[in-house]
XYZ file of C-alpha atoms in Angstrom:
335
model
C -3.227 6.050 8.910
C -3.113 9.838 7.611
C -0.259 9.532 5.461
C -0.602 12.024 2.391
C 1.323 11.108 -0.739
C 3.080 13.700 -2.642
C 6.199 14.369 -4.852
C 7.584 11.328 -2.959
C 5.670 8.728 -3.828
C 6.083 4.555 -4.264
C 7.526 3.310 -7.408
C 4.063 1.385 -9.057
C 3.349 0.323 -12.386
C 0.923 2.159 -14.003
C -1.110 0.525 -17.682
C 0.096 3.280 -19.584
C 3.779 2.438 -18.775
C 3.230 -0.634 -20.356
C 5.498 -1.873 -23.340
C 3.468 -0.856 -26.555
C 1.051 1.200 -24.464
C -0.705 3.906 -27.358
C 1.397 7.870 -27.225
C -0.381 10.598 -27.733
C 1.804 13.937 -28.374
C 0.327 17.331 -27.588
C 2.686 20.616 -29.208
C 4.703 21.679 -26.481
C 3.461 24.917 -24.388
C 6.593 25.644 -23.115
C 8.638 26.285 -26.660
C 9.582 29.617 -27.574
C 8.773 30.994 -31.173
C 12.069 29.937 -32.797
C 12.139 26.857 -31.598
C 8.453 25.755 -32.899
C 9.391 27.740 -36.497
C 12.693 25.738 -36.994
C 12.547 22.224 -35.188
C 10.154 19.495 -34.478
C 9.380 19.676 -30.159
C 7.158 16.857 -29.072
C 5.563 17.481 -25.705
C 4.301 13.730 -23.773
C 2.450 13.998 -20.492
C 1.689 11.093 -19.019
C 1.446 8.299 -16.194
C 5.014 6.617 -14.558
C 6.189 5.681 -11.595
C 3.033 6.352 -9.717
C 3.095 9.988 -10.672
C 3.075 12.399 -13.459
C 5.789 12.246 -15.460
C 6.471 14.351 -18.891
C 9.082 14.681 -22.046
C 9.980 16.865 -24.385
C 11.708 15.581 -27.566
C 13.302 17.733 -29.921
C 14.576 17.584 -33.169
C 12.686 13.988 -33.900
C 9.568 13.697 -36.509
C 6.432 11.611 -35.333
C 7.172 8.059 -35.751
C 10.318 8.257 -34.192
C 8.426 10.590 -31.628
C 6.116 7.283 -31.221
C 8.843 5.070 -31.046
C 10.911 6.812 -28.924
C 8.207 7.332 -26.143
C 6.814 3.634 -26.582
C 11.182 2.667 -25.296
C 10.659 5.318 -22.782
C 7.792 3.228 -21.013
C 9.232 -0.080 -21.329
C 12.324 0.851 -19.857
C 10.236 2.181 -16.964
C 7.953 -0.636 -16.422
C 11.369 -3.017 -16.811
C 13.783 -1.374 -13.698
C 10.231 -1.017 -11.636
C 10.394 -4.566 -11.844
C 13.497 -4.291 -10.004
C 12.717 -1.157 -8.259
C 9.036 -1.162 -6.757
C 7.679 -2.096 -2.814
C 4.290 -1.817 -4.409
C 4.461 -5.032 -6.635
C 4.619 -8.785 -4.910
C 7.122 -9.886 -7.901
C 8.978 -7.349 -7.720
C 13.070 -7.973 -7.033
C 13.127 -5.637 -4.301
C 10.022 -7.341 -2.387
C 11.635 -10.609 -3.283
C 14.865 -9.468 -1.058
C 12.885 -8.027 1.637
C 11.166 -11.033 2.081
C 14.047 -13.573 1.464
C 16.778 -11.629 3.043
C 18.340 -12.694 0.109
C 18.602 -12.344 -4.181
C 20.992 -14.821 -5.653
C 22.125 -13.561 -9.526
C 21.021 -9.485 -9.269
C 20.587 -8.080 -12.330
C 23.468 -5.415 -13.305
C 20.793 -2.417 -12.665
C 20.232 -3.753 -9.293
C 24.090 -3.710 -8.546
C 24.878 -0.344 -10.205
C 22.143 1.587 -7.984
C 23.330 -0.823 -5.308
C 27.142 0.697 -6.145
C 25.754 4.324 -6.049
C 23.702 3.657 -3.208
C 27.774 2.936 -1.438
C 28.973 5.818 -2.718
C 25.852 8.120 -1.800
C 26.337 6.428 2.015
C 29.673 7.106 2.060
C 29.811 10.696 1.365
C 26.887 11.991 3.756
C 28.593 10.472 6.597
C 25.892 7.683 6.802
C 22.612 9.681 5.892
C 22.134 8.465 3.732
C 20.692 4.866 3.876
C 18.614 2.929 1.463
C 18.117 0.170 4.236
C 15.592 2.303 6.611
C 12.877 0.088 5.190
C 12.366 -1.143 8.412
C 11.752 2.495 10.032
C 9.195 2.814 7.882
C 7.443 -0.053 8.598
C 7.732 1.071 12.585
C 5.962 4.152 11.838
C 3.637 3.137 9.631
C 2.077 0.524 12.093
C 2.192 2.175 15.124
C 0.298 5.409 13.347
C -1.969 2.468 11.718
C -2.695 1.415 15.414
C -2.172 4.997 17.014
C -3.958 7.583 14.244
C -4.202 10.426 16.653
C -0.578 9.639 18.546
C 0.958 13.147 18.983
C 4.287 11.565 19.928
C 6.528 9.005 17.944
C 6.532 5.502 18.813
C 8.066 4.296 22.012
C 11.999 4.952 22.015
C 12.919 1.046 22.889
C 10.883 -0.378 19.792
C 13.230 2.817 17.491
C 16.326 1.405 19.266
C 15.301 -2.374 18.736
C 14.867 -0.894 14.629
C 17.679 0.740 14.601
C 19.365 -2.781 14.865
C 18.281 -3.503 11.414
C 19.419 -0.739 9.982
C 23.069 0.002 8.194
C 24.305 -0.288 4.900
C 27.264 -2.159 5.728
C 25.374 -4.465 6.735
C 23.512 -5.445 3.264
C 26.421 -7.423 1.413
C 26.317 -7.625 -2.928
C 28.119 -8.954 -5.651
C 27.579 -10.508 -9.145
C 26.148 -13.687 -7.213
C 23.944 -12.557 -4.653
C 22.552 -9.465 -2.478
C 22.336 -10.877 1.368
C 20.853 -8.884 4.892
C 23.292 -9.615 7.468
C 20.773 -9.227 10.225
C 17.278 -10.833 10.065
C 14.829 -8.434 9.636
C 16.204 -5.992 7.494
C 14.487 -4.080 4.457
C 15.465 -2.407 1.564
C 13.753 0.690 -0.036
C 15.439 2.554 -3.217
C 12.217 4.997 -3.063
C 14.995 8.479 -1.950
C 16.948 7.333 -5.033
C 15.495 5.015 -7.761
C 13.473 7.579 -9.681
C 16.600 9.454 -10.010
C 17.927 6.514 -10.685
C 15.434 5.720 -13.792
C 15.725 9.120 -14.875
C 19.164 8.918 -15.622
C 18.727 5.578 -17.498
C 15.633 7.032 -19.731
C 18.391 9.704 -20.698
C 21.074 7.705 -21.548
C 18.349 5.265 -23.784
C 17.375 9.139 -25.423
C 20.549 10.036 -25.941
C 21.826 6.511 -27.529
C 18.579 7.163 -29.984
C 19.644 10.078 -31.555
C 17.971 12.655 -29.520
C 19.742 15.547 -29.537
C 17.820 17.247 -26.583
C 15.066 16.741 -24.596
C 13.484 17.244 -21.114
C 13.245 14.357 -18.866
C 10.786 14.359 -15.808
C 10.086 11.254 -14.432
C 10.039 12.537 -10.527
C 13.356 13.671 -10.759
C 13.905 16.421 -13.761
C 17.087 16.074 -16.161
C 17.496 18.233 -19.414
C 20.146 17.680 -21.613
C 21.477 19.656 -25.014
C 24.029 17.757 -27.300
C 24.333 21.406 -28.910
C 25.037 23.412 -25.622
C 22.617 25.323 -26.518
C 19.531 25.517 -24.036
C 18.687 25.595 -20.717
C 15.876 25.018 -18.943
C 13.652 27.126 -16.071
C 12.452 25.090 -12.977
C 10.903 26.130 -9.790
C 11.351 25.701 -6.280
C 8.002 25.238 -4.238
C 6.516 27.058 -1.149
C 6.380 24.435 1.202
C 3.853 26.645 2.692
C 1.578 27.564 -0.819
C 0.588 24.766 -3.421
C 0.762 26.766 -5.720
C 3.750 29.329 -4.747
C 7.210 28.941 -6.047
C 9.897 30.235 -4.005
C 12.759 30.642 -6.565
C 13.037 30.131 -10.398
C 16.490 27.711 -11.192
C 17.778 27.859 -14.610
C 19.438 24.795 -15.496
C 21.708 23.881 -18.331
C 22.647 19.954 -18.997
C 21.734 19.346 -15.249
C 19.664 17.037 -12.858
C 17.578 17.948 -10.602
C 15.391 16.734 -8.056
C 13.727 18.138 -4.315
C 12.701 16.855 -1.620
C 10.157 17.969 1.550
C 8.880 16.415 4.863
C 5.040 17.513 3.607
C 5.406 14.785 0.533
C 4.569 11.643 2.486
C 3.661 12.346 6.029
C 3.498 9.594 8.502
C 0.455 10.885 10.942
C -2.424 12.680 10.940
C -0.981 16.793 11.844
C 2.112 16.165 9.985
C 4.499 15.987 12.404
C 6.995 13.100 11.764
C 7.738 11.969 7.615
C 8.824 9.680 5.346
C 12.777 11.481 5.918
C 14.014 8.999 8.098
C 17.673 9.832 9.782
C 18.651 6.172 9.785
C 21.602 7.011 12.561
C 19.468 8.030 15.056
C 15.415 6.771 14.118
C 14.395 10.289 13.941
C 11.338 11.195 11.198
C 11.661 15.298 11.369
C 13.585 17.077 8.941
C 15.565 20.278 9.602
C 14.478 21.555 6.731
C 11.741 22.030 4.820
C 12.453 21.556 1.783
C 15.858 20.268 0.040
C 16.780 20.866 -3.608
C 20.197 19.694 -5.266
C 20.987 20.445 -8.983
C 24.127 17.782 -10.082
C 24.984 16.273 -12.946
C 22.862 13.377 -12.523
C 19.412 12.682 -11.321
C 20.329 9.482 -9.156
C 23.173 11.778 -7.188
C 20.231 14.516 -6.945
C 17.930 12.140 -5.774
C 19.713 10.472 -2.841
C 21.452 13.740 -1.887
C 17.978 15.853 -1.671
C 17.074 12.761 0.942
C 20.330 12.861 2.562
C 20.699 16.323 3.255
C 17.377 16.909 4.767
C 18.455 15.522 8.209
C 22.191 16.639 7.778
C 23.548 19.917 9.277
C 24.964 22.686 7.122
C 28.612 22.399 7.371
C 28.129 18.897 6.657
C 25.538 19.873 3.804
C 28.336 22.351 2.330
C 31.233 20.229 2.457
C 29.361 17.485 0.407
C 28.123 20.649 -2.013
C 31.907 21.589 -2.319
C 33.318 18.138 -3.305
C 30.682 17.906 -5.207
C 30.600 20.949 -7.022
C 26.418 20.675 -6.273
C 24.408 23.771 -6.444
C 21.628 23.098 -2.947
C 19.092 24.866 -1.631
C 17.718 24.880 1.445
C 14.327 26.059 2.641
C 14.363 26.979 5.747
C 12.045 26.201 8.932
C 11.370 30.104 8.946
C 10.161 29.623 4.980
C 13.543 31.916 3.824
C 15.705 30.534 0.960
C 19.202 29.471 1.529
C 21.234 29.041 -1.377
C 24.992 26.923 -1.060
C 27.477 26.367 -4.155
């Protein structure tokens, strides 16, 4: 089909994410010398959510660290059973198959509530009911691998009839689609949400400081001492970095059309505008720093198809920092 997977990958359970999986640690190669001298620092690197994952845990001993990482991986596996489109037995797969889901768990409802907030905030640019568009484009380019144009306009218009977060009804009794043939994808926010849940778990278990990377990044330090450095990748150079950003008790997420393309030439991407059905982002990449990883994740997705005045308005209202890599590869900072 010509699709290439980068940072944005569909959620999938890896063997290492099973509860009770063996855990190994490496010394943290990024720790400063005084950190290595004055406190315990553990660095874990493995696979979660279908891609590379990292944890840096500060102020815990060997036994605590091993127990904590196993708890984190068990939590990731639990949430993937809800949100993974690659699992036929997941709750989201059941919802998409049946059109409804009874007695949804609290985590599913919480994430949908965040989606509703992001949908309203972005004027509909963030909309997890775009799964029908994904299927349309994927099927079209599977059948026409050398196509240089998008699916026919009438097909896109027909698909858009089944897109719209207002057509998704949910409460503690049921989640239901208002239109037959709708589908839900939480890939634009679930990595961030799971990152936030991991942070909450670590804090609840008394971890004083940690850096969590589950596809989206969030760092915290209860003593307020540490800052973290994150880089914005150069879309034109896989090894290049356009800017290094300092982060303190924040979350950071990046979306780029280059992460997953639908056609061989890379003209059409996984970043759909749910209002028009267009799959060509306005910018090469979007990076967002926010208090929560779910918000950073969702807005980095939505901003990819929004104009600059609206991005500025949202950034100001939520006190965000935003970095846009423009079509000419220049970096535009907002906030």
